[in-house]
mmCIF file with all atom_site columns, C-alpha atoms in Angstrom:
data_model
loop_
_atom_site.group_PDB
_atom_site.id
_atom_site.type_symbol
_atom_site.label_atom_id
_atom_site.label_alt_id
_atom_site.label_comp_id
_atom_site.label_asym_id
_atom_site.label_entity_id
_atom_site.label_seq_id
_atom_site.pdbx_PDB_ins_code
_atom_site.Cartn_x
_atom_site.Cartn_y
_atom_site.Cartn_z
_atom_site.occupancy
_atom_site.B_iso_or_equiv
_atom_site.pdbx_formal_charge
_atom_site.auth_seq_id
_atom_site.auth_comp_id
_atom_site.auth_asym_id
_atom_site.auth_atom_id
_atom_site.pdbx_PDB_model_num
ATOM 1   C CA . MET S 1 1   ? 58.260 -52.308 -3.021 1.00 0.00 ? 1   MET S CA 1
ATOM 2   C CA . LYS S 1 2   ? 56.895 -48.939 -1.934 1.00 0.00 ? 2   LYS S CA 1
ATOM 3   C CA . PRO S 1 3   ? 55.958 -48.715 1.773  1.00 0.00 ? 3   PRO S CA 1
ATOM 4   C CA . GLN S 1 4   ? 52.259 -48.541 2.530  1.00 0.00 ? 4   GLN S CA 1
ATOM 5   C CA . PHE S 1 5   ? 52.510 -45.505 4.839  1.00 0.00 ? 5   PHE S CA 1
ATOM 6   C CA . ASP S 1 6   ? 54.205 -42.259 3.834  1.00 0.00 ? 6   ASP S CA 1
ATOM 7   C CA . ILE S 1 7   ? 55.105 -41.268 7.408  1.00 0.00 ? 7   ILE S CA 1
ATOM 8   C CA . PRO S 1 8   ? 57.781 -42.621 9.745  1.00 0.00 ? 8   PRO S CA 1
ATOM 9   C CA . CYS S 1 9   ? 57.115 -45.041 12.573 1.00 0.00 ? 9   CYS S CA 1
ATOM 10  C CA . ILE S 1 10  ? 58.685 -44.377 15.962 1.00 0.00 ? 10  ILE S CA 1
ATOM 11  C CA . ILE S 1 11  ? 58.842 -47.188 18.516 1.00 0.00 ? 11  ILE S CA 1
ATOM 12  C CA . LEU S 1 12  ? 59.207 -45.920 22.093 1.00 0.00 ? 12  LEU S CA 1
ATOM 13  C CA . CYS S 1 13  ? 61.783 -48.082 23.911 1.00 0.00 ? 13  CYS S CA 1
ATOM 14  C CA . GLY S 1 14  ? 62.999 -45.693 26.599 1.00 0.00 ? 14  GLY S CA 1
ATOM 15  C CA . GLY S 1 15  ? 60.803 -46.549 29.571 1.00 0.00 ? 15  GLY S CA 1
ATOM 16  C CA . LYS S 1 16  ? 61.911 -47.819 32.966 1.00 0.00 ? 16  LYS S CA 1
ATOM 17  C CA . SER S 1 17  ? 59.991 -51.132 32.747 1.00 0.00 ? 17  SER S CA 1
ATOM 18  C CA . SER S 1 18  ? 59.577 -50.915 36.531 1.00 0.00 ? 18  SER S CA 1
ATOM 19  C CA . ARG S 1 19  ? 56.481 -53.134 36.660 1.00 0.00 ? 19  ARG S CA 1
ATOM 20  C CA . MET S 1 20  ? 58.149 -55.804 34.490 1.00 0.00 ? 20  MET S CA 1
ATOM 21  C CA . LYS S 1 21  ? 61.254 -55.676 36.729 1.00 0.00 ? 21  LYS S CA 1
ATOM 22  C CA . GLU S 1 22  ? 63.518 -55.955 33.648 1.00 0.00 ? 22  GLU S CA 1
ATOM 23  C CA . ASP S 1 23  ? 63.889 -54.031 30.388 1.00 0.00 ? 23  ASP S CA 1
ATOM 24  C CA . LYS S 1 24  ? 60.889 -55.240 28.398 1.00 0.00 ? 24  LYS S CA 1
ATOM 25  C CA . SER S 1 25  ? 62.306 -53.976 25.106 1.00 0.00 ? 25  SER S CA 1
ATOM 26  C CA . LEU S 1 26  ? 65.002 -56.673 25.460 1.00 0.00 ? 26  LEU S CA 1
ATOM 27  C CA . LEU S 1 27  ? 62.683 -59.580 26.316 1.00 0.00 ? 27  LEU S CA 1
ATOM 28  C CA . PRO S 1 28  ? 62.663 -62.316 23.662 1.00 0.00 ? 28  PRO S CA 1
ATOM 29  C CA . PHE S 1 29  ? 59.470 -62.316 21.625 1.00 0.00 ? 29  PHE S CA 1
ATOM 30  C CA . ALA S 1 30  ? 58.099 -64.636 18.956 1.00 0.00 ? 30  ALA S CA 1
ATOM 31  C CA . ASN S 1 31  ? 61.126 -65.722 16.886 1.00 0.00 ? 31  ASN S CA 1
ATOM 32  C CA . GLU S 1 32  ? 63.199 -62.624 17.643 1.00 0.00 ? 32  GLU S CA 1
ATOM 33  C CA . THR S 1 33  ? 65.884 -61.999 20.256 1.00 0.00 ? 33  THR S CA 1
ATOM 34  C CA . SER S 1 34  ? 63.977 -59.022 21.641 1.00 0.00 ? 34  SER S CA 1
ATOM 35  C CA . LEU S 1 35  ? 60.624 -57.291 21.658 1.00 0.00 ? 35  LEU S CA 1
ATOM 36  C CA . ALA S 1 36  ? 62.299 -54.240 20.091 1.00 0.00 ? 36  ALA S CA 1
ATOM 37  C CA . LYS S 1 37  ? 63.686 -56.327 17.232 1.00 0.00 ? 37  LYS S CA 1
ATOM 38  C CA . TYR S 1 38  ? 60.302 -57.999 16.737 1.00 0.00 ? 38  TYR S CA 1
ATOM 39  C CA . GLN S 1 39  ? 58.472 -54.656 16.511 1.00 0.00 ? 39  GLN S CA 1
ATOM 40  C CA . TYR S 1 40  ? 61.158 -53.096 14.310 1.00 0.00 ? 40  TYR S CA 1
ATOM 41  C CA . ASN S 1 41  ? 61.232 -55.974 11.801 1.00 0.00 ? 41  ASN S CA 1
ATOM 42  C CA . ARG S 1 42  ? 57.459 -56.413 11.820 1.00 0.00 ? 42  ARG S CA 1
ATOM 43  C CA . LEU S 1 43  ? 56.657 -52.739 11.145 1.00 0.00 ? 43  LEU S CA 1
ATOM 44  C CA . LYS S 1 44  ? 59.621 -51.755 8.944  1.00 0.00 ? 44  LYS S CA 1
ATOM 45  C CA . PRO S 1 45  ? 58.154 -52.935 5.599  1.00 0.00 ? 45  PRO S CA 1
ATOM 46  C CA . TYR S 1 46  ? 55.080 -50.727 6.033  1.00 0.00 ? 46  TYR S CA 1
ATOM 47  C CA . PHE S 1 47  ? 56.707 -47.358 6.774  1.00 0.00 ? 47  PHE S CA 1
ATOM 48  C CA . LYS S 1 48  ? 58.918 -44.971 4.840  1.00 0.00 ? 48  LYS S CA 1
ATOM 49  C CA . GLU S 1 49  ? 61.325 -44.928 7.794  1.00 0.00 ? 49  GLU S CA 1
ATOM 50  C CA . ILE S 1 50  ? 61.367 -46.545 11.223 1.00 0.00 ? 50  ILE S CA 1
ATOM 51  C CA . TYR S 1 51  ? 63.164 -45.522 14.410 1.00 0.00 ? 51  TYR S CA 1
ATOM 52  C CA . LEU S 1 52  ? 63.654 -46.667 17.970 1.00 0.00 ? 52  LEU S CA 1
ATOM 53  C CA . SER S 1 53  ? 63.382 -43.871 20.542 1.00 0.00 ? 53  SER S CA 1
ATOM 54  C CA . CYS S 1 54  ? 65.505 -44.737 23.577 1.00 0.00 ? 54  CYS S CA 1
ATOM 55  C CA . LYS S 1 55  ? 68.051 -43.540 26.126 1.00 0.00 ? 55  LYS S CA 1
ATOM 56  C CA . ASN S 1 56  ? 70.975 -45.601 24.748 1.00 0.00 ? 56  ASN S CA 1
ATOM 57  C CA . ASN S 1 57  ? 71.841 -48.227 22.151 1.00 0.00 ? 57  ASN S CA 1
ATOM 58  C CA . LYS S 1 58  ? 71.125 -51.449 24.025 1.00 0.00 ? 58  LYS S CA 1
ATOM 59  C CA . PHE S 1 59  ? 70.110 -53.514 21.017 1.00 0.00 ? 59  PHE S CA 1
ATOM 60  C CA . ASP S 1 60  ? 71.723 -56.491 19.281 1.00 0.00 ? 60  ASP S CA 1
ATOM 61  C CA . PHE S 1 61  ? 70.635 -55.404 15.795 1.00 0.00 ? 61  PHE S CA 1
ATOM 62  C CA . GLU S 1 62  ? 71.123 -52.467 13.454 1.00 0.00 ? 62  GLU S CA 1
ATOM 63  C CA . ALA S 1 63  ? 68.372 -49.867 13.756 1.00 0.00 ? 63  ALA S CA 1
ATOM 64  C CA . ASN S 1 64  ? 67.790 -46.169 13.268 1.00 0.00 ? 64  ASN S CA 1
ATOM 65  C CA . LEU S 1 65  ? 67.922 -44.660 16.757 1.00 0.00 ? 65  LEU S CA 1
ATOM 66  C CA . LEU S 1 66  ? 66.567 -41.416 18.169 1.00 0.00 ? 66  LEU S CA 1
ATOM 67  C CA . LEU S 1 67  ? 68.615 -41.168 21.355 1.00 0.00 ? 67  LEU S CA 1
ATOM 68  C CA . GLU S 1 68  ? 67.180 -39.093 24.191 1.00 0.00 ? 68  GLU S CA 1
ATOM 69  C CA . ASP S 1 69  ? 69.713 -36.936 26.015 1.00 0.00 ? 69  ASP S CA 1
ATOM 70  C CA . SER S 1 70  ? 67.654 -36.644 29.190 1.00 0.00 ? 70  SER S CA 1
ATOM 71  C CA . SER S 1 71  ? 67.731 -38.649 32.409 1.00 0.00 ? 71  SER S CA 1
ATOM 72  C CA . ILE S 1 72  ? 63.986 -38.046 32.852 1.00 0.00 ? 72  ILE S CA 1
ATOM 73  C CA . TYR S 1 73  ? 61.774 -40.995 31.948 1.00 0.00 ? 73  TYR S CA 1
ATOM 74  C CA . SER S 1 74  ? 58.753 -39.398 30.315 1.00 0.00 ? 74  SER S CA 1
ATOM 75  C CA . PRO S 1 75  ? 56.825 -39.828 27.065 1.00 0.00 ? 75  PRO S CA 1
ATOM 76  C CA . ILE S 1 76  ? 56.770 -36.015 26.810 1.00 0.00 ? 76  ILE S CA 1
ATOM 77  C CA . VAL S 1 77  ? 60.591 -35.978 26.793 1.00 0.00 ? 77  VAL S CA 1
ATOM 78  C CA . GLY S 1 78  ? 60.476 -38.702 24.149 1.00 0.00 ? 78  GLY S CA 1
ATOM 79  C CA . LEU S 1 79  ? 58.016 -36.714 22.027 1.00 0.00 ? 79  LEU S CA 1
ATOM 80  C CA . ALA S 1 80  ? 60.143 -33.557 22.213 1.00 0.00 ? 80  ALA S CA 1
ATOM 81  C CA . ASN S 1 81  ? 63.180 -35.576 21.131 1.00 0.00 ? 81  ASN S CA 1
ATOM 82  C CA . ILE S 1 82  ? 61.276 -37.170 18.233 1.00 0.00 ? 82  ILE S CA 1
ATOM 83  C CA . ILE S 1 83  ? 59.876 -33.830 17.040 1.00 0.00 ? 83  ILE S CA 1
ATOM 84  C CA . ASN S 1 84  ? 63.337 -32.233 17.112 1.00 0.00 ? 84  ASN S CA 1
ATOM 85  C CA . LYS S 1 85  ? 65.124 -35.106 15.345 1.00 0.00 ? 85  LYS S CA 1
ATOM 86  C CA . THR S 1 86  ? 62.706 -36.036 12.538 1.00 0.00 ? 86  THR S CA 1
ATOM 87  C CA . ASN S 1 87  ? 62.912 -32.931 10.389 1.00 0.00 ? 87  ASN S CA 1
ATOM 88  C CA . ASN S 1 88  ? 61.567 -34.305 7.113  1.00 0.00 ? 88  ASN S CA 1
ATOM 89  C CA . TYR S 1 89  ? 58.051 -35.113 8.304  1.00 0.00 ? 89  TYR S CA 1
ATOM 90  C CA . ASP S 1 90  ? 54.986 -33.261 9.549  1.00 0.00 ? 90  ASP S CA 1
ATOM 91  C CA . LYS S 1 91  ? 53.644 -36.273 11.436 1.00 0.00 ? 91  LYS S CA 1
ATOM 92  C CA . PHE S 1 92  ? 54.643 -39.745 12.553 1.00 0.00 ? 92  PHE S CA 1
ATOM 93  C CA . PHE S 1 93  ? 53.112 -42.961 13.803 1.00 0.00 ? 93  PHE S CA 1
ATOM 94  C CA . LEU S 1 94  ? 54.023 -43.616 17.442 1.00 0.00 ? 94  LEU S CA 1
ATOM 95  C CA . ILE S 1 95  ? 53.824 -46.988 19.175 1.00 0.00 ? 95  ILE S CA 1
ATOM 96  C CA . THR S 1 96  ? 55.317 -48.350 22.368 1.00 0.00 ? 96  THR S CA 1
ATOM 97  C CA . VAL S 1 97  ? 57.598 -51.353 22.181 1.00 0.00 ? 97  VAL S CA 1
ATOM 98  C CA . ASP S 1 98  ? 55.261 -53.202 24.555 1.00 0.00 ? 98  ASP S CA 1
ATOM 99  C CA . THR S 1 99  ? 52.220 -53.295 22.228 1.00 0.00 ? 99  THR S CA 1
ATOM 100 C CA . PRO S 1 100 ? 53.359 -56.009 19.786 1.00 0.00 ? 100 PRO S CA 1
ATOM 101 C CA . LEU S 1 101 ? 49.949 -57.330 18.721 1.00 0.00 ? 101 LEU S CA 1
ATOM 102 C CA . ILE S 1 102 ? 48.426 -54.303 16.995 1.00 0.00 ? 102 ILE S CA 1
ATOM 103 C CA . LYS S 1 103 ? 47.341 -55.197 13.478 1.00 0.00 ? 103 LYS S CA 1
ATOM 104 C CA . ILE S 1 104 ? 48.553 -53.351 10.387 1.00 0.00 ? 104 ILE S CA 1
ATOM 105 C CA . GLU S 1 105 ? 44.886 -52.750 9.456  1.00 0.00 ? 105 GLU S CA 1
ATOM 106 C CA . SER S 1 106 ? 44.404 -50.916 12.758 1.00 0.00 ? 106 SER S CA 1
ATOM 107 C CA . ILE S 1 107 ? 47.496 -48.787 12.142 1.00 0.00 ? 107 ILE S CA 1
ATOM 108 C CA . LYS S 1 108 ? 46.114 -47.968 8.677  1.00 0.00 ? 108 LYS S CA 1
ATOM 109 C CA . GLU S 1 109 ? 42.791 -46.949 10.248 1.00 0.00 ? 109 GLU S CA 1
ATOM 110 C CA . LEU S 1 110 ? 44.564 -44.618 12.709 1.00 0.00 ? 110 LEU S CA 1
ATOM 111 C CA . ILE S 1 111 ? 46.590 -43.026 9.904  1.00 0.00 ? 111 ILE S CA 1
ATOM 112 C CA . ASN S 1 112 ? 43.501 -42.646 7.695  1.00 0.00 ? 112 ASN S CA 1
ATOM 113 C CA . GLN S 1 113 ? 41.571 -40.968 10.534 1.00 0.00 ? 113 GLN S CA 1
ATOM 114 C CA . SER S 1 114 ? 44.415 -38.568 11.424 1.00 0.00 ? 114 SER S CA 1
ATOM 115 C CA . GLU S 1 115 ? 43.871 -35.877 8.807  1.00 0.00 ? 115 GLU S CA 1
ATOM 116 C CA . ASN S 1 116 ? 43.175 -32.446 10.348 1.00 0.00 ? 116 ASN S CA 1
ATOM 117 C CA . TYR S 1 117 ? 44.053 -33.642 13.879 1.00 0.00 ? 117 TYR S CA 1
ATOM 118 C CA . ASP S 1 118 ? 47.133 -32.970 16.003 1.00 0.00 ? 118 ASP S CA 1
ATOM 119 C CA . ILE S 1 119 ? 46.950 -36.406 17.608 1.00 0.00 ? 119 ILE S CA 1
ATOM 120 C CA . THR S 1 120 ? 44.918 -39.489 16.661 1.00 0.00 ? 120 THR S CA 1
ATOM 121 C CA . VAL S 1 121 ? 45.048 -42.392 19.119 1.00 0.00 ? 121 VAL S CA 1
ATOM 122 C CA . ALA S 1 122 ? 43.391 -45.747 19.658 1.00 0.00 ? 122 ALA S CA 1
ATOM 123 C CA . GLN S 1 123 ? 40.833 -46.617 22.314 1.00 0.00 ? 123 GLN S CA 1
ATOM 124 C CA . THR S 1 124 ? 39.489 -49.950 23.541 1.00 0.00 ? 124 THR S CA 1
ATOM 125 C CA . LYS S 1 125 ? 38.254 -49.987 27.135 1.00 0.00 ? 125 LYS S CA 1
ATOM 126 C CA . ARG S 1 126 ? 40.816 -47.248 27.732 1.00 0.00 ? 126 ARG S CA 1
ATOM 127 C CA . VAL S 1 127 ? 42.588 -44.685 25.587 1.00 0.00 ? 127 VAL S CA 1
ATOM 128 C CA . HIS S 1 128 ? 45.984 -45.853 24.331 1.00 0.00 ? 128 HIS S CA 1
ATOM 129 C CA . ASN S 1 129 ? 47.750 -42.493 24.592 1.00 0.00 ? 129 ASN S CA 1
ATOM 130 C CA . LEU S 1 130 ? 50.954 -43.631 22.913 1.00 0.00 ? 130 LEU S CA 1
ATOM 131 C CA . CYS S 1 131 ? 49.514 -45.570 19.991 1.00 0.00 ? 131 CYS S CA 1
ATOM 132 C CA . GLY S 1 132 ? 48.639 -43.340 17.107 1.00 0.00 ? 132 GLY S CA 1
ATOM 133 C CA . VAL S 1 133 ? 49.537 -40.500 14.793 1.00 0.00 ? 133 VAL S CA 1
ATOM 134 C CA . PHE S 1 134 ? 51.200 -37.375 16.183 1.00 0.00 ? 134 PHE S CA 1
ATOM 135 C CA . SER S 1 135 ? 51.584 -34.122 14.248 1.00 0.00 ? 135 SER S CA 1
ATOM 136 C CA . LYS S 1 136 ? 54.582 -31.890 14.790 1.00 0.00 ? 136 LYS S CA 1
ATOM 137 C CA . ASP S 1 137 ? 52.089 -29.065 15.366 1.00 0.00 ? 137 ASP S CA 1
ATOM 138 C CA . ILE S 1 138 ? 52.128 -30.173 19.030 1.00 0.00 ? 138 ILE S CA 1
ATOM 139 C CA . LYS S 1 139 ? 55.717 -28.937 19.450 1.00 0.00 ? 139 LYS S CA 1
ATOM 140 C CA . LYS S 1 140 ? 54.804 -25.681 21.204 1.00 0.00 ? 140 LYS S CA 1
ATOM 141 C CA . VAL S 1 141 ? 52.534 -27.467 23.722 1.00 0.00 ? 141 VAL S CA 1
ATOM 142 C CA . VAL S 1 142 ? 55.148 -30.190 24.337 1.00 0.00 ? 142 VAL S CA 1
ATOM 143 C CA . ASN S 1 143 ? 57.889 -27.607 24.948 1.00 0.00 ? 143 ASN S CA 1
ATOM 144 C CA . SER S 1 144 ? 55.621 -25.660 27.286 1.00 0.00 ? 144 SER S CA 1
ATOM 145 C CA . MET S 1 145 ? 54.817 -28.848 29.213 1.00 0.00 ? 145 MET S CA 1
ATOM 146 C CA . LEU S 1 146 ? 58.528 -29.590 29.617 1.00 0.00 ? 146 LEU S CA 1
ATOM 147 C CA . LEU S 1 147 ? 59.177 -26.067 30.935 1.00 0.00 ? 147 LEU S CA 1
ATOM 148 C CA . GLU S 1 148 ? 56.376 -26.551 33.471 1.00 0.00 ? 148 GLU S CA 1
ATOM 149 C CA . GLU S 1 149 ? 57.606 -30.079 34.308 1.00 0.00 ? 149 GLU S CA 1
ATOM 150 C CA . MET S 1 150 ? 54.225 -31.486 33.265 1.00 0.00 ? 150 MET S CA 1
ATOM 151 C CA . HIS S 1 151 ? 54.733 -35.043 32.018 1.00 0.00 ? 151 HIS S CA 1
ATOM 152 C CA . LYS S 1 152 ? 51.180 -36.406 31.739 1.00 0.00 ? 152 LYS S CA 1
ATOM 153 C CA . ILE S 1 153 ? 50.421 -37.529 28.202 1.00 0.00 ? 153 ILE S CA 1
ATOM 154 C CA . SER S 1 154 ? 46.684 -37.197 28.925 1.00 0.00 ? 154 SER S CA 1
ATOM 155 C CA . PHE S 1 155 ? 47.238 -33.466 29.538 1.00 0.00 ? 155 PHE S CA 1
ATOM 156 C CA . LEU S 1 156 ? 48.801 -33.192 26.071 1.00 0.00 ? 156 LEU S CA 1
ATOM 157 C CA . LEU S 1 157 ? 45.847 -34.992 24.463 1.00 0.00 ? 157 LEU S CA 1
ATOM 158 C CA . ASP S 1 158 ? 43.442 -32.627 26.232 1.00 0.00 ? 158 ASP S CA 1
ATOM 159 C CA . SER S 1 159 ? 45.468 -29.568 25.125 1.00 0.00 ? 159 SER S CA 1
ATOM 160 C CA . VAL S 1 160 ? 45.478 -30.176 21.358 1.00 0.00 ? 160 VAL S CA 1
ATOM 161 C CA . LYS S 1 161 ? 43.020 -31.270 18.666 1.00 0.00 ? 161 LYS S CA 1
ATOM 162 C CA . THR S 1 162 ? 42.792 -34.999 19.412 1.00 0.00 ? 162 THR S CA 1
ATOM 163 C CA . ARG S 1 163 ? 40.799 -37.711 17.705 1.00 0.00 ? 163 ARG S CA 1
ATOM 164 C CA . ILE S 1 164 ? 40.030 -40.993 19.487 1.00 0.00 ? 164 ILE S CA 1
ATOM 165 C CA . VAL S 1 165 ? 39.443 -44.021 17.238 1.00 0.00 ? 165 VAL S CA 1
ATOM 166 C CA . LYS S 1 166 ? 37.595 -46.921 18.854 1.00 0.00 ? 166 LYS S CA 1
ATOM 167 C CA . PHE S 1 167 ? 38.625 -50.547 18.410 1.00 0.00 ? 167 PHE S CA 1
ATOM 168 C CA . ASN S 1 168 ? 36.962 -53.645 19.861 1.00 0.00 ? 168 ASN S CA 1
ATOM 169 C CA . ASN S 1 169 ? 39.812 -56.155 20.193 1.00 0.00 ? 169 ASN S CA 1
ATOM 170 C CA . GLU S 1 170 ? 41.305 -55.596 23.654 1.00 0.00 ? 170 GLU S CA 1
ATOM 171 C CA . ASP S 1 171 ? 44.031 -58.244 23.099 1.00 0.00 ? 171 ASP S CA 1
ATOM 172 C CA . GLU S 1 172 ? 45.323 -56.386 20.054 1.00 0.00 ? 172 GLU S CA 1
ATOM 173 C CA . PHE S 1 173 ? 46.223 -53.411 22.254 1.00 0.00 ? 173 PHE S CA 1
ATOM 174 C CA . ILE S 1 174 ? 47.615 -55.343 25.226 1.00 0.00 ? 174 ILE S CA 1
ATOM 175 C CA . ASN S 1 175 ? 50.482 -53.544 26.980 1.00 0.00 ? 175 ASN S CA 1
ATOM 176 C CA . LEU S 1 176 ? 53.185 -55.820 28.306 1.00 0.00 ? 176 LEU S CA 1
ATOM 177 C CA . ASN S 1 177 ? 53.576 -54.053 31.645 1.00 0.00 ? 177 ASN S CA 1
ATOM 178 C CA . HIS S 1 178 ? 53.671 -57.115 33.925 1.00 0.00 ? 178 HIS S CA 1
ATOM 179 C CA . PRO S 1 179 ? 55.112 -60.623 33.522 1.00 0.00 ? 179 PRO S CA 1
ATOM 180 C CA . GLU S 1 180 ? 51.581 -62.046 33.164 1.00 0.00 ? 180 GLU S CA 1
ATOM 181 C CA . ASP S 1 181 ? 50.887 -59.657 30.243 1.00 0.00 ? 181 ASP S CA 1
ATOM 182 C CA . TYR S 1 182 ? 54.084 -60.865 28.559 1.00 0.00 ? 182 TYR S CA 1
ATOM 183 C CA . LYS S 1 183 ? 53.061 -64.516 29.005 1.00 0.00 ? 183 LYS S CA 1
ATOM 184 C CA . LYS S 1 184 ? 49.578 -63.773 27.618 1.00 0.00 ? 184 LYS S CA 1
ATOM 185 C CA . ALA S 1 185 ? 51.014 -62.044 24.532 1.00 0.00 ? 185 ALA S CA 1
ATOM 186 C CA . LEU S 1 186 ? 53.404 -64.954 23.944 1.00 0.00 ? 186 LEU S CA 1
ATOM 187 C CA . SER S 1 187 ? 50.468 -67.395 24.075 1.00 0.00 ? 187 SER S CA 1
ATOM 188 C CA . ILE S 1 188 ? 48.457 -65.261 21.616 1.00 0.00 ? 188 ILE S CA 1
ATOM 189 C CA . ILE S 1 189 ? 51.328 -64.887 19.130 1.00 0.00 ? 189 ILE S CA 1
ATOM 190 C CA . SER S 1 190 ? 52.317 -68.583 19.110 1.00 0.00 ? 190 SER S CA 1
#
């Protein structure tokens, strides 16, 4: 079966998880041993290729990894790594490991709305800066930000041609930052 989306999916799994107090990518979720495995298996059938972007291989399953060789925890570092290591594509779908409830229809909407934009991201009550389509045309800005030690993703969105796509379902875009968010997502998914 041909995948629905002709771009790769990158799942960001390299954060500190400081608010969760443990590595959230390794938390069990639904019927999987980890949130990372859940996201990977759930999204894999829809994309041409799928990768986990992380600092090291901490997973109990086989996956395509984009290992970051930096000790800095920053989505900008992650983006630079992704851009440099995915040579066959002009753009990619980016999602954090801690947003497991986003619907495939919403991903399709983001991809469909991304033409002629450098970045296309979702918005509910707030903008979800790391959930959307990213073009490799942002490489120069990303590299410049790294040189200036600027790690705010909002600065990147303001510096390139960005499209914001509005969605109404707040629960669909829940970020599992705190233990109570994790419990809420588990109750929604069950």
